[in-house]
């Protein structure tokens, strides 16, 4: 700790680090209990909210449909889904707690001013299980911020936590820097009787990603906020908080290779892989493009492409398939011959022609149907394409570039059912709490279930907010 | 669904073309890949029916947009994001461009640029002409005439001259507007005959301003704080205008059917409807002007052509002079007020095809197309 000027010292009952869904649910819950709350948000106001601004829905258990949710999604089914995607890598107590508490979230968020809408085009498969926010995650965030402001919560935007003063697992104060991206950063000290870490993962910290992935991480695109740099997480781990989740894992999906480095969000998705072939920089195929429906496979393709030369893949489709998937934000490359397309892609045209010709000759089956696992497959081809394999022979030909897009990281701090952090020595912290992505690894040890990140954020945000307020009042 | 795929026409999101149509195509290309806003209004569901947007498509979508502002505050790609999505602003700009593109006669398209100055000038000239006309055609003393007895107005300006002049200009404006809307309708594509059902749906949506509520939260003008002020102010304006129209119609009936000449007594339908409508036509436009002033720049058409403000002031001038005429008709101010009121109303009529007034009909046409294509899509 450096000495902060006395006029730069502020005191609050509860300090929340991070202004996304989890942080706001914590701040609102604590403020409703009558304690003073501040939220330290690293991003400027226009970029506030972490990755919540890129979300759209939240997975909630419910006994019956409600007109917007199209049918029941019982707790047991939710639990089965979680066990399936995580392969059992979850803390069962916390998982049950999360799923049970998710039943209250619809009403809780509605009370904070969040509106819902039916799931419409493109996301119908989630209409039963997930509550869709009217206007998306940013609209949901705006409602939470309005509510928090009306409850008197103080917000420090464009302010990052630079050091935590933690003694034996007990939070005393922290030093924060406002306008940290400007020429005139302003340091201040914040004291609080409880600290809630809701500062997200470290997926925007390329140096940290390189520790797990090596230099390949330089070529990763970060789908969400550039402000999730893991600074709070690292400080907590250094202060003796126990970790959870695999430090070397992140949720990597295949996205449009022309996406911006950060914050490309939903529009950079590309759903065309099952309709074509994917070639690496050498013009060679490397994995079964038709193994399963894209929503079940996009998450492994990030990893597959990360393992290819230059971390790049090229999808080639022909005009038969161009309308079978959601429109892309960037137009595809287009050419009337495969050779010409290869030139535009910048890869060896002989290799491309050869790979596509081999694929075309191996295609069998004639009942193409992209809505089922059809009989169009390859024979005697390595790697095979199990479904939706049709010869690529009808110009114009189109190509998209794929790169790994990182959504979130799994490494986090270990917590108990009260959202209290567990220390390395097994003890429970007196006043350190965590909510959201920074502790999601407790529940989601691996894999992904659409909308569960938001569920964990809201459930543990509320728990952290109320437990923190309770210890302040005592 | 379009079947042809002119992929090359999709512009790259980072380009910033100056043309409003291609900018709208660029921005909606991002929207069509995102779709988070599909619950907010009619624009986004209509967009989703088109994989590849063309200029006429975005003209249609722009007129479907009610400028509620919600999609700006909900957008994760709004500035300062590098995609620089500003749908309300680009739509506002494009709407004004659409009016110019389809105006009849086409030679008057430049009136939509610097529209505020044009409308103000037309009004000033019109009022001046009525003042001069009264002096030239009758005599200067009528400007200071008073009277609330039957036929008093027509001593200042003979009834046949008044009815003939205003009837003619009103008819001209209606024809001009219809030709413009017809051109707009055809340019945005033909989908066979429109059903009574879509007409009814469009009428309901227009009458309730269904899409001026951010999907249920309310409009957003200066911040992400939703409010219904714009919708309420627009209701005052629109229904005030309708009541004034009903007042005029009842006046015409009184004159031709019942043979009673204006001015009419305070309890007559003409005065009652006109008074209530006139008050609405002050409250509404003043409210809309306030909303407009508070609106953040990101929601506004750039460059500003002054179209909204000119029309709102015109409506306020019409109702204020009309109500003053009612209150002061027994005083020597009557002659002068009548000249000013008639001048303003004449300017309102003549400028109707060349100003903000047309937005209602373009939007109604867009709502009709939307109702029709949604019904077709569901079928």
Short mmCIF file of N, CA and C in Angstrom, two decimals, chain A residues 72-188:
data_model
loop_
_atom_site.label_atom_id
_atom_site.label_comp_id
_atom_site.label_asym_id
_atom_site.label_seq_id
_atom_site.Cartn_x
_atom_site.Cartn_y
_atom_site.Cartn_z
N UNK A 72 -42.24 -26.15 -19.28
CA UNK A 72 -41.53 -26.36 -18.01
C UNK A 72 -40.06 -26.74 -18.22
N UNK A 73 -39.24 -26.34 -17.30
CA UNK A 73 -37.83 -26.77 -17.28
C UNK A 73 -37.51 -27.08 -15.82
N UNK A 74 -37.83 -28.30 -15.42
CA UNK A 74 -37.70 -28.65 -14.00
C UNK A 74 -36.25 -28.64 -13.54
N UNK A 75 -36.09 -28.47 -12.25
CA UNK A 75 -34.77 -28.46 -11.63
C UNK A 75 -33.96 -29.70 -12.01
N UNK A 76 -34.63 -30.85 -12.02
CA UNK A 76 -33.91 -32.10 -12.31
C UNK A 76 -33.34 -32.12 -13.72
N UNK A 77 -34.13 -31.59 -14.66
CA UNK A 77 -33.66 -31.59 -16.04
C UNK A 77 -32.46 -30.64 -16.19
N UNK A 78 -32.55 -29.52 -15.52
CA UNK A 78 -31.46 -28.53 -15.53
C UNK A 78 -30.19 -29.20 -14.97
N UNK A 79 -30.39 -29.91 -13.87
CA UNK A 79 -29.25 -30.58 -13.23
C UNK A 79 -28.63 -31.62 -14.17
N UNK A 80 -29.49 -32.37 -14.84
CA UNK A 80 -28.98 -33.37 -15.79
C UNK A 80 -28.16 -32.69 -16.89
N UNK A 81 -28.69 -31.56 -17.40
CA UNK A 81 -27.97 -30.84 -18.45
C UNK A 81 -26.60 -30.38 -17.95
N UNK A 82 -26.58 -29.89 -16.72
CA UNK A 82 -25.31 -29.40 -16.16
C UNK A 82 -24.32 -30.55 -16.00
N UNK A 83 -24.80 -31.67 -15.48
CA UNK A 83 -23.91 -32.82 -15.28
C UNK A 83 -23.36 -33.32 -16.62
N UNK A 84 -24.21 -33.26 -17.64
CA UNK A 84 -23.79 -33.73 -18.97
C UNK A 84 -22.67 -32.85 -19.52
N UNK A 85 -22.88 -31.52 -19.52
CA UNK A 85 -21.87 -30.68 -20.15
C UNK A 85 -20.58 -30.61 -19.34
N UNK A 86 -20.70 -30.72 -18.00
CA UNK A 86 -19.48 -30.61 -17.19
C UNK A 86 -18.83 -31.96 -16.98
N UNK A 87 -19.53 -33.02 -17.37
CA UNK A 87 -19.01 -34.36 -17.15
C UNK A 87 -18.75 -34.58 -15.66
N UNK A 88 -19.63 -34.01 -14.86
CA UNK A 88 -19.51 -34.17 -13.41
C UNK A 88 -18.53 -33.24 -12.72
N UNK A 89 -17.86 -32.40 -13.50
CA UNK A 89 -16.89 -31.46 -12.91
C UNK A 89 -17.63 -30.27 -12.33
N UNK A 90 -18.22 -30.48 -11.17
CA UNK A 90 -18.96 -29.40 -10.52
C UNK A 90 -19.00 -29.68 -9.03
N UNK A 91 -19.19 -28.62 -8.24
CA UNK A 91 -19.41 -28.78 -6.82
C UNK A 91 -20.91 -29.00 -6.64
N UNK A 92 -21.26 -30.23 -6.29
CA UNK A 92 -22.67 -30.62 -6.31
C UNK A 92 -23.54 -29.72 -5.44
N UNK A 93 -23.03 -29.37 -4.28
CA UNK A 93 -23.81 -28.53 -3.36
C UNK A 93 -24.12 -27.18 -4.01
N UNK A 94 -23.07 -26.58 -4.60
CA UNK A 94 -23.26 -25.27 -5.22
C UNK A 94 -24.10 -25.37 -6.49
N UNK A 95 -23.96 -26.48 -7.21
CA UNK A 95 -24.74 -26.65 -8.43
C UNK A 95 -26.22 -26.74 -8.10
N UNK A 96 -26.56 -27.53 -7.08
CA UNK A 96 -27.97 -27.65 -6.67
C UNK A 96 -28.52 -26.33 -6.17
N UNK A 97 -27.67 -25.65 -5.39
CA UNK A 97 -28.07 -24.33 -4.89
C UNK A 97 -28.37 -23.38 -6.05
N UNK A 98 -27.47 -23.36 -7.04
CA UNK A 98 -27.64 -22.45 -8.18
C UNK A 98 -28.93 -22.74 -8.93
N UNK A 99 -29.15 -24.01 -9.20
CA UNK A 99 -30.31 -24.37 -10.02
C UNK A 99 -31.61 -24.13 -9.26
N UNK A 100 -31.61 -24.45 -7.97
CA UNK A 100 -32.81 -24.17 -7.17
C UNK A 100 -33.10 -22.67 -7.13
N UNK A 101 -32.04 -21.91 -6.86
CA UNK A 101 -32.23 -20.46 -6.73
C UNK A 101 -32.57 -19.81 -8.08
N UNK A 102 -32.24 -20.49 -9.17
CA UNK A 102 -32.52 -19.89 -10.48
C UNK A 102 -34.03 -19.72 -10.69
N UNK A 103 -34.82 -20.47 -9.91
CA UNK A 103 -36.28 -20.37 -10.05
C UNK A 103 -36.80 -19.00 -9.64
N UNK A 104 -36.02 -18.30 -8.78
CA UNK A 104 -36.48 -16.99 -8.30
C UNK A 104 -36.04 -15.86 -9.21
N UNK A 105 -35.14 -16.16 -10.16
CA UNK A 105 -34.49 -15.05 -10.88
C UNK A 105 -35.44 -14.28 -11.80
N UNK A 106 -36.37 -14.98 -12.42
CA UNK A 106 -37.30 -14.30 -13.33
C UNK A 106 -37.97 -13.13 -12.59
N UNK A 107 -38.55 -13.45 -11.44
CA UNK A 107 -39.26 -12.41 -10.69
C UNK A 107 -38.30 -11.37 -10.12
N UNK A 108 -37.17 -11.85 -9.61
CA UNK A 108 -36.20 -10.90 -9.03
C UNK A 108 -35.78 -9.86 -10.05
N UNK A 109 -35.40 -10.31 -11.24
CA UNK A 109 -34.93 -9.36 -12.26
C UNK A 109 -36.07 -8.46 -12.74
N UNK A 110 -37.27 -9.04 -12.85
CA UNK A 110 -38.42 -8.22 -13.27
C UNK A 110 -38.63 -7.08 -12.27
N UNK A 111 -38.45 -7.39 -10.97
CA UNK A 111 -38.60 -6.35 -9.94
C UNK A 111 -37.54 -5.26 -10.09
N UNK A 112 -36.40 -5.59 -10.66
CA UNK A 112 -35.35 -4.57 -10.86
C UNK A 112 -35.53 -3.83 -12.18
N UNK A 113 -36.63 -4.09 -12.88
CA UNK A 113 -36.91 -3.34 -14.10
C UNK A 113 -36.51 -4.04 -15.39
N UNK A 114 -36.09 -5.31 -15.28
CA UNK A 114 -35.70 -6.04 -16.49
C UNK A 114 -36.96 -6.57 -17.18
N UNK A 115 -37.04 -6.40 -18.48
CA UNK A 115 -38.18 -6.92 -19.26
C UNK A 115 -37.74 -8.15 -20.06
N UNK A 116 -38.71 -8.98 -20.38
CA UNK A 116 -38.41 -10.20 -21.13
C UNK A 116 -39.12 -10.19 -22.48
N UNK A 117 -38.68 -11.07 -23.35
CA UNK A 117 -39.35 -11.24 -24.64
C UNK A 117 -39.29 -12.71 -25.01
N UNK A 118 -40.20 -13.14 -25.88
CA UNK A 118 -40.10 -14.53 -26.34
C UNK A 118 -38.81 -14.70 -27.14
N UNK A 119 -38.27 -15.90 -27.18
CA UNK A 119 -37.12 -16.12 -28.05
C UNK A 119 -37.66 -16.24 -29.46
N UNK A 120 -37.06 -15.50 -30.38
CA UNK A 120 -37.60 -15.44 -31.73
C UNK A 120 -36.66 -16.16 -32.69
N UNK A 121 -36.46 -15.57 -33.87
CA UNK A 121 -35.69 -16.24 -34.90
C UNK A 121 -34.30 -16.68 -34.45
N UNK A 122 -33.91 -17.88 -34.83
CA UNK A 122 -32.53 -18.30 -34.63
C UNK A 122 -32.24 -18.89 -33.26
N UNK A 123 -33.10 -18.64 -32.28
CA UNK A 123 -32.79 -19.11 -30.93
C UNK A 123 -33.96 -19.91 -30.36
N UNK A 124 -34.80 -20.41 -31.27
CA UNK A 124 -36.02 -21.09 -30.81
C UNK A 124 -35.73 -22.26 -29.88
N UNK A 125 -34.58 -22.90 -30.07
CA UNK A 125 -34.28 -24.07 -29.26
C UNK A 125 -34.13 -23.72 -27.78
N UNK A 126 -33.92 -22.44 -27.47
CA UNK A 126 -33.73 -22.04 -26.07
C UNK A 126 -35.00 -21.42 -25.47
N UNK A 127 -36.07 -21.39 -26.24
CA UNK A 127 -37.29 -20.70 -25.81
C UNK A 127 -37.92 -21.28 -24.56
N UNK A 128 -37.66 -22.54 -24.30
CA UNK A 128 -38.25 -23.18 -23.12
C UNK A 128 -37.38 -22.99 -21.89
N UNK A 129 -36.07 -23.05 -22.10
CA UNK A 129 -35.15 -23.11 -20.95
C UNK A 129 -34.60 -21.74 -20.52
N UNK A 130 -34.54 -20.79 -21.46
CA UNK A 130 -33.83 -19.55 -21.17
C UNK A 130 -34.74 -18.33 -21.22
N UNK A 131 -34.58 -17.46 -20.24
CA UNK A 131 -35.33 -16.20 -20.21
C UNK A 131 -34.57 -15.18 -21.04
N UNK A 132 -35.20 -14.70 -22.10
CA UNK A 132 -34.55 -13.73 -23.00
C UNK A 132 -34.88 -12.31 -22.55
N UNK A 133 -33.84 -11.47 -22.46
CA UNK A 133 -34.06 -10.08 -22.05
C UNK A 133 -34.53 -9.27 -23.25
N UNK A 134 -35.56 -8.49 -23.06
CA UNK A 134 -36.00 -7.58 -24.11
C UNK A 134 -34.85 -6.60 -24.41
N UNK A 135 -34.43 -6.57 -25.67
CA UNK A 135 -33.35 -5.65 -26.03
C UNK A 135 -31.96 -6.19 -25.71
N UNK A 136 -31.86 -7.40 -25.15
CA UNK A 136 -30.56 -8.02 -24.91
C UNK A 136 -29.91 -7.62 -23.60
N UNK A 137 -28.68 -8.08 -23.43
CA UNK A 137 -27.96 -7.92 -22.17
C UNK A 137 -27.71 -6.47 -21.78
N UNK A 138 -27.51 -5.61 -22.77
CA UNK A 138 -27.21 -4.22 -22.41
C UNK A 138 -28.46 -3.55 -21.85
N UNK A 139 -29.60 -3.91 -22.40
CA UNK A 139 -30.86 -3.38 -21.88
C UNK A 139 -31.08 -3.86 -20.45
N UNK A 140 -30.77 -5.13 -20.23
CA UNK A 140 -30.89 -5.70 -18.88
C UNK A 140 -29.97 -4.97 -17.91
N UNK A 141 -28.73 -4.72 -18.36
CA UNK A 141 -27.78 -3.99 -17.53
C UNK A 141 -28.28 -2.59 -17.22
N UNK A 142 -28.80 -1.91 -18.24
CA UNK A 142 -29.30 -0.55 -18.03
C UNK A 142 -30.35 -0.52 -16.93
N UNK A 143 -31.22 -1.54 -16.94
CA UNK A 143 -32.26 -1.60 -15.91
C UNK A 143 -31.63 -1.80 -14.53
N UNK A 144 -30.65 -2.69 -14.44
CA UNK A 144 -30.00 -2.93 -13.15
C UNK A 144 -29.28 -1.67 -12.67
N UNK A 145 -28.60 -0.98 -13.59
CA UNK A 145 -27.90 0.26 -13.20
C UNK A 145 -28.88 1.32 -12.71
N UNK A 146 -30.00 1.47 -13.43
CA UNK A 146 -31.02 2.46 -13.01
C UNK A 146 -31.50 2.16 -11.61
N UNK A 147 -31.78 0.86 -11.34
CA UNK A 147 -32.28 0.46 -10.03
C UNK A 147 -31.22 0.72 -8.97
N UNK A 148 -29.98 0.33 -9.26
CA UNK A 148 -28.90 0.52 -8.29
C UNK A 148 -28.71 2.00 -7.99
N UNK A 149 -28.75 2.83 -9.03
CA UNK A 149 -28.60 4.28 -8.82
C UNK A 149 -29.72 4.81 -7.94
N UNK A 150 -30.94 4.32 -8.20
CA UNK A 150 -32.07 4.82 -7.40
C UNK A 150 -31.96 4.37 -5.94
N UNK A 151 -31.20 3.31 -5.69
CA UNK A 151 -31.00 2.84 -4.31
C UNK A 151 -29.81 3.52 -3.65
N UNK A 152 -29.16 4.42 -4.37
CA UNK A 152 -28.06 5.18 -3.78
C UNK A 152 -26.69 4.53 -3.91
N UNK A 153 -26.57 3.52 -4.75
CA UNK A 153 -25.26 2.89 -4.95
C UNK A 153 -24.33 3.88 -5.66
N UNK A 154 -23.09 3.98 -5.19
CA UNK A 154 -22.10 4.87 -5.81
C UNK A 154 -21.31 4.08 -6.85
N UNK A 155 -21.17 4.68 -8.04
CA UNK A 155 -20.40 4.01 -9.09
C UNK A 155 -19.10 4.76 -9.38
N UNK A 156 -18.01 4.04 -9.42
CA UNK A 156 -16.73 4.60 -9.88
C UNK A 156 -16.43 3.95 -11.24
N UNK A 157 -16.69 4.69 -12.31
CA UNK A 157 -16.39 4.16 -13.65
C UNK A 157 -14.94 4.42 -13.99
N UNK A 158 -14.47 3.71 -15.02
CA UNK A 158 -13.12 3.94 -15.52
C UNK A 158 -12.12 3.85 -14.37
N UNK A 159 -12.41 2.94 -13.44
CA UNK A 159 -11.61 2.84 -12.22
C UNK A 159 -11.22 1.39 -12.00
N UNK A 160 -9.93 1.17 -11.84
CA UNK A 160 -9.54 -0.23 -11.62
C UNK A 160 -8.91 -0.42 -10.25
N UNK A 161 -9.09 -1.62 -9.74
CA UNK A 161 -8.53 -1.98 -8.44
C UNK A 161 -7.07 -2.33 -8.68
N UNK A 162 -6.14 -1.57 -8.06
CA UNK A 162 -4.73 -1.89 -8.30
C UNK A 162 -4.11 -2.70 -7.18
N UNK A 163 -4.62 -2.54 -5.94
CA UNK A 163 -4.09 -3.43 -4.90
C UNK A 163 -5.10 -3.63 -3.79
N UNK A 164 -5.14 -4.84 -3.32
CA UNK A 164 -6.07 -5.21 -2.25
C UNK A 164 -5.28 -5.35 -0.96
N UNK A 165 -5.79 -4.76 0.09
CA UNK A 165 -5.16 -4.93 1.40
C UNK A 165 -5.94 -6.01 2.16
N UNK A 166 -5.39 -7.21 2.13
CA UNK A 166 -6.07 -8.35 2.76
C UNK A 166 -5.13 -8.94 3.82
N UNK A 167 -5.62 -8.99 5.06
CA UNK A 167 -4.83 -9.55 6.15
C UNK A 167 -5.47 -10.85 6.60
N UNK A 168 -4.75 -11.94 6.45
CA UNK A 168 -5.25 -13.26 6.89
C UNK A 168 -6.66 -13.53 6.39
N UNK A 169 -6.87 -13.27 5.14
CA UNK A 169 -8.19 -13.55 4.56
C UNK A 169 -9.25 -12.53 4.93
N UNK A 170 -8.82 -11.39 5.48
CA UNK A 170 -9.80 -10.37 5.85
C UNK A 170 -9.51 -9.09 5.08
N UNK A 171 -10.51 -8.62 4.37
CA UNK A 171 -10.34 -7.42 3.54
C UNK A 171 -10.39 -6.17 4.41
N UNK A 172 -9.36 -5.28 4.23
CA UNK A 172 -9.32 -4.02 4.98
C UNK A 172 -9.69 -2.85 4.06
N UNK A 173 -9.00 -2.77 2.92
CA UNK A 173 -9.21 -1.63 2.02
C UNK A 173 -8.60 -1.98 0.66
N UNK A 174 -8.77 -1.10 -0.28
CA UNK A 174 -8.07 -1.30 -1.53
C UNK A 174 -7.72 0.04 -2.15
N UNK A 175 -6.73 0.00 -3.04
CA UNK A 175 -6.33 1.19 -3.73
C UNK A 175 -6.87 1.08 -5.15
N UNK A 176 -7.51 2.14 -5.60
CA UNK A 176 -8.07 2.12 -6.96
C UNK A 176 -7.55 3.32 -7.73
N UNK A 177 -7.51 3.20 -9.04
CA UNK A 177 -7.06 4.31 -9.89
C UNK A 177 -8.17 4.64 -10.89
N UNK A 178 -8.62 5.90 -10.82
CA UNK A 178 -9.63 6.36 -11.78
C UNK A 178 -8.94 6.96 -12.99
N UNK A 179 -9.69 7.05 -14.09
CA UNK A 179 -9.15 7.55 -15.36
C UNK A 179 -7.80 6.92 -15.64
N UNK A 180 -7.73 5.63 -15.40
CA UNK A 180 -6.44 4.95 -15.47
C UNK A 180 -5.90 4.85 -16.88
N UNK A 181 -6.76 5.12 -17.87
CA UNK A 181 -6.26 5.06 -19.25
C UNK A 181 -5.83 6.44 -19.74
N UNK A 182 -5.95 7.45 -18.89
CA UNK A 182 -5.64 8.81 -19.33
C UNK A 182 -4.26 9.25 -18.83
N UNK A 183 -3.89 10.49 -19.17
CA UNK A 183 -2.62 11.03 -18.70
C UNK A 183 -2.67 11.43 -17.23
N UNK A 184 -3.89 11.60 -16.73
CA UNK A 184 -4.01 12.06 -15.34
C UNK A 184 -4.75 11.04 -14.48
N UNK A 185 -4.14 9.90 -14.25
CA UNK A 185 -4.79 8.92 -13.39
C UNK A 185 -4.92 9.46 -11.97
N UNK A 186 -5.96 9.04 -11.30
CA UNK A 186 -6.23 9.57 -9.96
C UNK A 186 -6.33 8.39 -9.00
N UNK A 187 -5.44 8.36 -8.03
CA UNK A 187 -5.43 7.24 -7.09
C UNK A 187 -6.28 7.58 -5.87
N UNK A 188 -7.04 6.63 -5.40
CA UNK A 188 -7.76 6.83 -4.15
C UNK A 188 -7.83 5.52 -3.39
#
